CSV table of C-alpha atoms in Angstrom, one decimal:
chain,number,residue,atom,x,y,z
A,25,MET,CA,-0.1,0.0,0.0
A,26,ALA,CA,3.0,2.3,0.7
A,27,PHE,CA,4.1,2.4,-2.8
A,28,LYS,CA,0.7,2.2,-4.3
A,29,PHE,CA,-0.3,5.6,-3.1
A,30,ARG,CA,3.0,7.3,-3.5
A,31,GLY,CA,2.6,10.7,-5.5
A,32,LYS,CA,-1.2,10.4,-5.3
A,33,GLU,CA,-1.8,13.0,-2.7
A,34,ILE,CA,-4.4,10.7,-1.2
A,35,PHE,CA,-3.3,10.6,2.5
A,36,LYS,CA,-2.6,13.6,4.1
A,37,PRO,CA,-2.6,12.9,7.9
A,38,LEU,CA,-2.1,15.5,10.8
A,39,ASN,CA,1.3,15.3,12.4
A,40,THR,CA,1.2,14.5,16.2
A,41,GLY,CA,-0.1,17.2,18.3
A,42,THR,CA,-2.7,19.4,19.6
A,43,ILE,CA,-5.7,20.7,17.8
A,44,ASP,CA,-7.5,22.4,20.4
A,45,SER,CA,-7.7,22.6,24.4
A,46,HIS,CA,-10.0,19.4,24.0
A,47,VAL,CA,-8.4,17.4,21.0
A,48,LYS,CA,-5.0,15.9,20.3
A,49,CYS,CA,-3.9,13.3,17.8
A,50,ILE,CA,-1.2,11.0,17.2
A,51,ARG,CA,0.2,10.3,13.5
A,52,GLU,CA,0.8,6.6,12.5
A,53,PHE,CA,2.0,6.5,9.1
A,54,VAL,CA,-1.1,7.6,6.9
A,55,ALA,CA,-3.6,7.3,9.7
A,56,ASN,CA,-4.6,9.4,12.8
A,57,ILE,CA,-6.0,8.5,16.0
A,58,PHE,CA,-7.4,11.0,18.3
A,59,PHE,CA,-8.0,11.9,22.0
A,60,TYR,CA,-10.7,14.0,23.5
A,61,THR,CA,-10.3,15.2,26.9
A,62,LYS,CA,-12.8,17.1,29.3
A,63,ASP,CA,-12.7,17.6,33.2
A,64,GLY,CA,-10.1,15.1,33.5
A,65,THR,CA,-11.6,12.3,31.5
A,66,THR,CA,-9.9,11.3,27.9
A,67,ILE,CA,-11.8,9.2,25.4
A,68,MET,CA,-9.7,7.6,22.6
A,69,ILE,CA,-11.1,7.6,19.2
A,70,ASP,CA,-10.0,4.8,17.0
A,71,ALA,CA,-6.9,2.8,17.8
A,72,GLY,CA,-4.7,3.1,14.8
A,73,TYR,CA,-2.4,0.4,13.7
A,74,ASN,CA,-0.5,-2.0,15.7
A,75,TYR,CA,2.1,0.7,15.9
A,76,GLU,CA,5.4,0.2,17.7
A,77,ARG,CA,5.8,4.0,18.5
A,78,LEU,CA,2.4,4.5,19.9
A,79,ARG,CA,3.5,4.6,23.5
A,80,GLU,CA,6.3,7.3,22.5
A,81,LYS,CA,4.1,9.6,20.6
A,82,MET,CA,1.4,9.4,23.4
A,83,GLU,CA,4.4,10.7,25.7
A,84,TRP,CA,4.7,13.6,23.2
A,85,ILE,CA,1.4,14.7,24.1
A,86,GLY,CA,1.2,14.0,27.6
A,87,ILE,CA,-1.2,11.1,27.7
A,88,GLU,CA,-0.6,7.8,29.5
A,89,PRO,CA,-2.0,4.6,28.1
A,90,SER,CA,-3.4,3.8,31.4
A,91,GLU,CA,-5.7,6.8,31.5
A,92,ILE,CA,-7.5,5.4,28.5
A,93,GLN,CA,-10.5,3.6,29.7
A,94,HIS,CA,-12.9,4.3,26.9
A,95,ILE,CA,-12.3,3.8,23.0
A,96,LEU,CA,-14.4,4.8,20.3
A,97,ILE,CA,-14.3,2.5,17.1
A,98,THR,CA,-15.5,4.0,13.9
A,99,HIS,CA,-15.1,0.8,12.0
A,100,GLN,CA,-13.0,-2.3,12.3
A,101,ASP,CA,-10.2,-1.8,9.6
A,102,THR,CA,-6.9,-2.8,11.1
A,103,ASP,CA,-5.4,0.8,10.6
A,104,HIS,CA,-8.3,1.8,13.1
A,105,VAL,CA,-8.3,-1.1,15.8
A,106,GLY,CA,-4.6,-2.3,15.6
A,107,ALA,CA,-3.7,-1.3,19.1
A,108,VAL,CA,-6.6,-3.5,20.4
A,109,GLU,CA,-6.0,-6.4,18.3
A,110,ARG,CA,-5.2,-9.8,20.0
A,111,ASP,CA,-1.6,-9.7,19.0
A,112,SER,CA,-0.8,-6.1,19.8
A,113,ASP,CA,1.3,-4.8,22.7
A,114,GLY,CA,-1.9,-4.9,24.9
A,115,LEU,CA,-1.7,-1.1,25.9
A,116,PHE,CA,-5.3,-0.3,26.2
A,117,ARG,CA,-6.1,-4.3,27.4
A,118,ASP,CA,-8.6,-3.0,30.0
A,119,ALA,CA,-10.3,-0.2,28.0
A,120,THR,CA,-13.9,-0.8,26.8
A,121,LEU,CA,-14.5,-0.6,23.3
A,122,TYR,CA,-17.8,1.0,21.8
A,123,ILE,CA,-18.4,-0.4,18.3
A,124,GLY,CA,-21.5,-0.3,16.1
A,125,GLU,CA,-23.6,-3.7,16.5
A,126,VAL,CA,-23.6,-4.1,12.6
A,127,GLU,CA,-19.8,-3.3,12.7
A,128,ASN,CA,-19.5,-6.0,15.1
A,129,ARG,CA,-20.5,-8.6,12.8
A,130,TYR,CA,-17.0,-8.4,11.0
A,131,LEU,CA,-15.4,-9.4,14.6
A,132,THR,CA,-17.8,-12.2,15.3
A,133,LYS,CA,-16.9,-13.5,11.7
A,134,GLU,CA,-20.4,-13.3,10.4
A,135,VAL,CA,-19.3,-11.1,7.7
A,136,ARG,CA,-16.0,-11.0,5.9
A,137,ARG,CA,-14.5,-7.4,5.0
A,138,LYS,CA,-13.9,-6.8,1.3
A,139,VAL,CA,-12.1,-4.3,-0.8
A,140,TYR,CA,-11.5,-3.3,-4.4
A,141,GLY,CA,-14.9,-4.0,-5.4
A,142,GLY,CA,-15.4,-7.3,-3.3
A,143,TRP,CA,-12.5,-9.0,-5.2
A,144,HIS,CA,-10.1,-9.0,-2.2
A,145,LYS,CA,-10.8,-10.5,1.3
A,146,LEU,CA,-9.1,-9.0,4.4
A,147,PRO,CA,-8.0,-11.1,7.1
A,148,TYR,CA,-10.3,-11.3,10.2
A,149,VAL,CA,-9.9,-9.2,13.3
A,150,GLU,CA,-9.7,-10.7,16.7
A,151,ILE,CA,-10.2,-8.4,19.7
A,152,ASP,CA,-10.7,-9.7,23.6
A,153,ASN,CA,-11.5,-6.4,25.1
A,154,ARG,CA,-14.9,-5.7,26.7
A,155,LYS,CA,-17.2,-4.4,24.1
A,156,VAL,CA,-20.3,-2.1,24.1
A,157,LEU,CA,-22.5,-2.6,21.0
A,158,LEU,CA,-24.0,0.5,19.5
A,159,LYS,CA,-27.2,1.5,17.5
A,160,ASP,CA,-27.5,4.3,15.2
A,161,GLY,CA,-28.8,7.3,17.0
A,162,GLN,CA,-27.8,6.1,20.4
A,163,VAL,CA,-26.5,8.8,23.0
A,164,LEU,CA,-24.0,8.0,25.4
A,165,ASP,CA,-23.0,9.7,28.5
A,166,ILE,CA,-19.3,8.6,29.1
A,167,GLU,CA,-18.1,10.4,32.5
A,168,GLY,CA,-19.9,13.6,31.5
A,169,ILE,CA,-19.1,13.4,27.9
A,170,LYS,CA,-21.8,13.4,25.5
A,171,VAL,CA,-21.3,11.0,22.6
A,172,GLU,CA,-23.9,10.7,19.8
A,173,CYS,CA,-23.4,7.6,17.5
A,174,ILE,CA,-24.4,8.1,13.8
A,175,MET,CA,-24.2,5.1,11.7
A,176,VAL,CA,-22.9,6.2,8.0
A,177,PRO,CA,-22.4,2.7,6.0
A,178,GLY,CA,-20.6,2.3,2.8
A,179,HIS,CA,-16.8,2.2,3.6
A,180,THR,CA,-17.8,-0.7,5.7
A,181,TRP,CA,-21.5,-1.9,6.4
A,182,GLY,CA,-21.7,-0.5,10.0
A,183,HIS,CA,-19.2,2.4,10.0
A,184,MET,CA,-20.1,4.9,12.7
A,185,VAL,CA,-19.4,8.4,13.1
A,186,TYR,CA,-19.3,10.3,16.7
A,187,LEU,CA,-20.5,13.6,17.6
A,188,VAL,CA,-18.9,14.6,20.8
A,189,ASP,CA,-20.4,17.4,23.1
A,190,GLU,CA,-22.0,18.4,19.9
A,191,ALA,CA,-19.0,20.4,18.9
A,192,TYR,CA,-16.6,17.6,17.5
A,193,LEU,CA,-17.3,15.0,14.8
A,194,PHE,CA,-15.1,12.2,14.5
A,195,THR,CA,-15.6,10.8,11.0
A,196,GLY,CA,-13.2,7.8,10.5
A,197,ASP,CA,-13.1,6.9,6.9
A,198,THR,CA,-16.5,8.4,6.2
A,199,ILE,CA,-15.0,11.8,4.5
A,200,TRP,CA,-11.9,12.3,2.5
A,201,PHE,CA,-10.7,16.1,2.1
A,202,GLY,CA,-9.5,16.9,-1.2
A,203,PRO,CA,-7.9,20.1,-2.5
A,204,ASP,CA,-11.5,21.4,-3.5
A,205,GLY,CA,-13.4,19.9,-0.4
A,206,GLY,CA,-14.7,16.9,1.0
A,207,ARG,CA,-16.3,13.9,-0.7
A,208,SER,CA,-16.8,10.2,0.1
A,209,PHE,CA,-13.6,8.2,1.0
A,210,LEU,CA,-11.4,6.1,-1.2
A,211,ASN,CA,-13.4,4.0,-3.8
A,212,ALA,CA,-11.1,1.1,-4.0
A,213,LEU,CA,-11.7,0.5,0.1
A,214,ALA,CA,-15.5,0.7,0.2
A,215,GLU,CA,-17.7,-2.0,0.6
A,216,ASP,CA,-20.5,0.0,-1.6
A,217,ASN,CA,-19.6,3.5,-3.1
A,218,ARG,CA,-23.1,4.5,-3.7
A,219,LEU,CA,-24.1,3.8,0.0
A,220,SER,CA,-21.0,5.6,1.1
A,221,ILE,CA,-22.3,8.5,-0.9
A,222,LYS,CA,-25.8,8.4,0.2
A,223,SER,CA,-24.6,8.3,3.7
A,224,LEU,CA,-22.5,11.3,3.4
A,225,ALA,CA,-25.6,13.3,2.0
A,226,ALA,CA,-27.5,12.1,4.7
A,227,LEU,CA,-24.8,13.2,7.6
A,228,LYS,CA,-24.8,16.5,6.0
A,229,GLU,CA,-28.8,16.8,6.1
A,230,LEU,CA,-28.7,15.6,9.7
A,231,LEU,CA,-26.2,18.5,10.7
A,232,GLN,CA,-28.1,21.2,8.7
A,233,LYS,CA,-31.6,20.2,10.2
A,234,ARG,CA,-30.3,20.4,13.6
A,235,ASN,CA,-28.1,23.6,12.8
A,236,LEU,CA,-25.0,21.9,13.9
A,237,HIS,CA,-21.4,23.3,12.9
A,238,PRO,CA,-19.0,21.0,14.7
A,239,MET,CA,-15.3,20.5,13.9
A,240,VAL,CA,-15.1,17.7,11.4
A,241,ILE,CA,-12.2,15.5,12.0
A,242,THR,CA,-11.2,12.9,9.5
A,243,GLY,CA,-9.0,9.8,9.9
A,244,HIS,CA,-6.7,10.4,7.1
A,245,THR,CA,-7.0,14.1,5.8
A,246,GLY,CA,-7.1,16.4,8.7
A,247,TRP,CA,-9.9,18.7,10.1
A,248,SER,CA,-12.2,21.7,9.1
A,249,ASP,CA,-15.0,23.7,10.7
A,250,ASP,CA,-16.0,25.0,7.2
A,251,MET,CA,-19.2,23.3,6.4
A,252,ASP,CA,-19.2,24.4,2.9
A,253,PHE,CA,-15.7,22.8,2.5
A,254,VAL,CA,-16.5,19.6,4.5
A,255,PHE,CA,-19.5,18.8,2.3
A,256,ALA,CA,-18.7,20.3,-1.1
A,257,HIS,CA,-18.9,17.0,-3.1
A,258,THR,CA,-21.5,14.6,-1.3
A,259,ASP,CA,-21.9,13.2,-4.9
A,260,LEU,CA,-18.5,12.3,-5.5
A,261,VAL,CA,-16.0,9.6,-4.1
A,262,CYS,CA,-12.1,10.0,-4.3
A,263,ASN,CA,-10.8,7.9,-7.0
A,264,ALA,CA,-7.6,6.3,-5.3
A,265,SER,CA,-6.0,5.2,-8.6
A,266,ARG,CA,-5.7,8.8,-9.9
A,267,LYS,CA,-3.4,11.6,-8.7
A,268,GLN,CA,-5.4,14.3,-7.3
A,269,LYS,CA,-6.1,17.5,-9.0
A,270,PRO,CA,-5.4,20.3,-8.6
A,271,HIS,CA,-2.0,19.8,-6.9
A,272,ASP,CA,-2.0,20.1,-3.4
A,273,PRO,CA,1.6,21.4,-2.3
A,274,LYS,CA,0.9,20.6,1.4
A,275,ALA,CA,0.1,16.8,0.6
A,276,PRO,CA,3.2,14.4,1.3
A,277,TYR,CA,4.6,12.5,-1.6
A,278,ASP,CA,5.0,9.6,0.6
A,279,GLY,CA,2.5,9.5,3.4
A,280,TYR,CA,4.4,6.8,5.1
A,281,ASP,CA,7.4,9.0,5.6
A,282,GLU,CA,7.1,10.3,9.2
A,283,SER,CA,10.6,12.2,9.5
A,284,ASP,CA,8.6,15.5,9.9
A,285,ASP,CA,6.5,14.1,12.7
A,286,THR,CA,8.6,15.2,15.8
A,287,ARG,CA,8.4,15.5,19.5
A,288,GLU,CA,9.1,19.0,19.4
A,289,ASN,CA,6.6,19.9,16.9
A,290,ALA,CA,4.2,17.8,18.8
A,291,ARG,CA,4.5,20.1,21.8
A,292,THR,CA,4.7,23.5,20.3
A,293,VAL,CA,2.7,23.8,16.9
A,294,ARG,CA,-0.9,23.7,16.6
A,295,LEU,CA,-2.4,21.5,13.8
A,296,GLU,CA,-4.3,23.8,11.6
A,297,LYS,CA,-7.3,23.0,9.5
A,298,VAL,CA,-7.5,22.0,6.0
A,299,LEU,CA,-7.9,24.9,3.5
A,300,PRO,CA,-9.0,24.8,-0.1
A,301,VAL,CA,-6.3,24.8,-2.7
A,302,LYS,CA,-6.6,27.4,-5.3
A,303,CYS,CA,-6.5,26.5,-8.9
């Protein structure tokens, strides 16, 4: 995968650091995991790869693995659950996982994850943590943090996004931010691209009806609070086989090169939102 996407300007992860007073993130190759903190409680959103530098980078942003007792899982792909898989380092062995009941069918082996138009089957994922299974529209109170669970199937059959305190929307692999705005995530990795597009449009409509304008935080392409940018192309999907246009000078040539992700920057530089690229 590292070579397949080089030069395509597909993956544009945030570096490790701080977005604002509530949200911090860690970069793991082309993916981000996030931490939301309020009143002394920290919730982790997604668990990344089985990544050997996770403990190190958590120290950069001042979070101990033992602090993490709650992990929201958007979906079960291994770049989002690796740190809680059975063969991981077990940093979060005692944490409770929150995952959609439909998505959990992958973990029970009732359903097999497929990509590339259904032609390629991914290995089953095995997790031993305690799980809380979620329904679409369910609202949780996790130690005073409000979490609304919104199902957005397409990338996977049970993908969830999480609206936290009605101010932060963690979207996993629902939205891809391109140079001219958001669209559905990579076509090659979706179970059903038409369903992904339908889900993205429905998410936009839900937020509009409730007059919500959260910070939208993606798993691979940064964050934005500009709703026009976020939902610029709800009828389109990112074509992962082509180099993106217009050219984005901030997009890394090789997203797996982490040489610019440093302890110093993690502690001193705020992570800015994505801006549109002018043609």
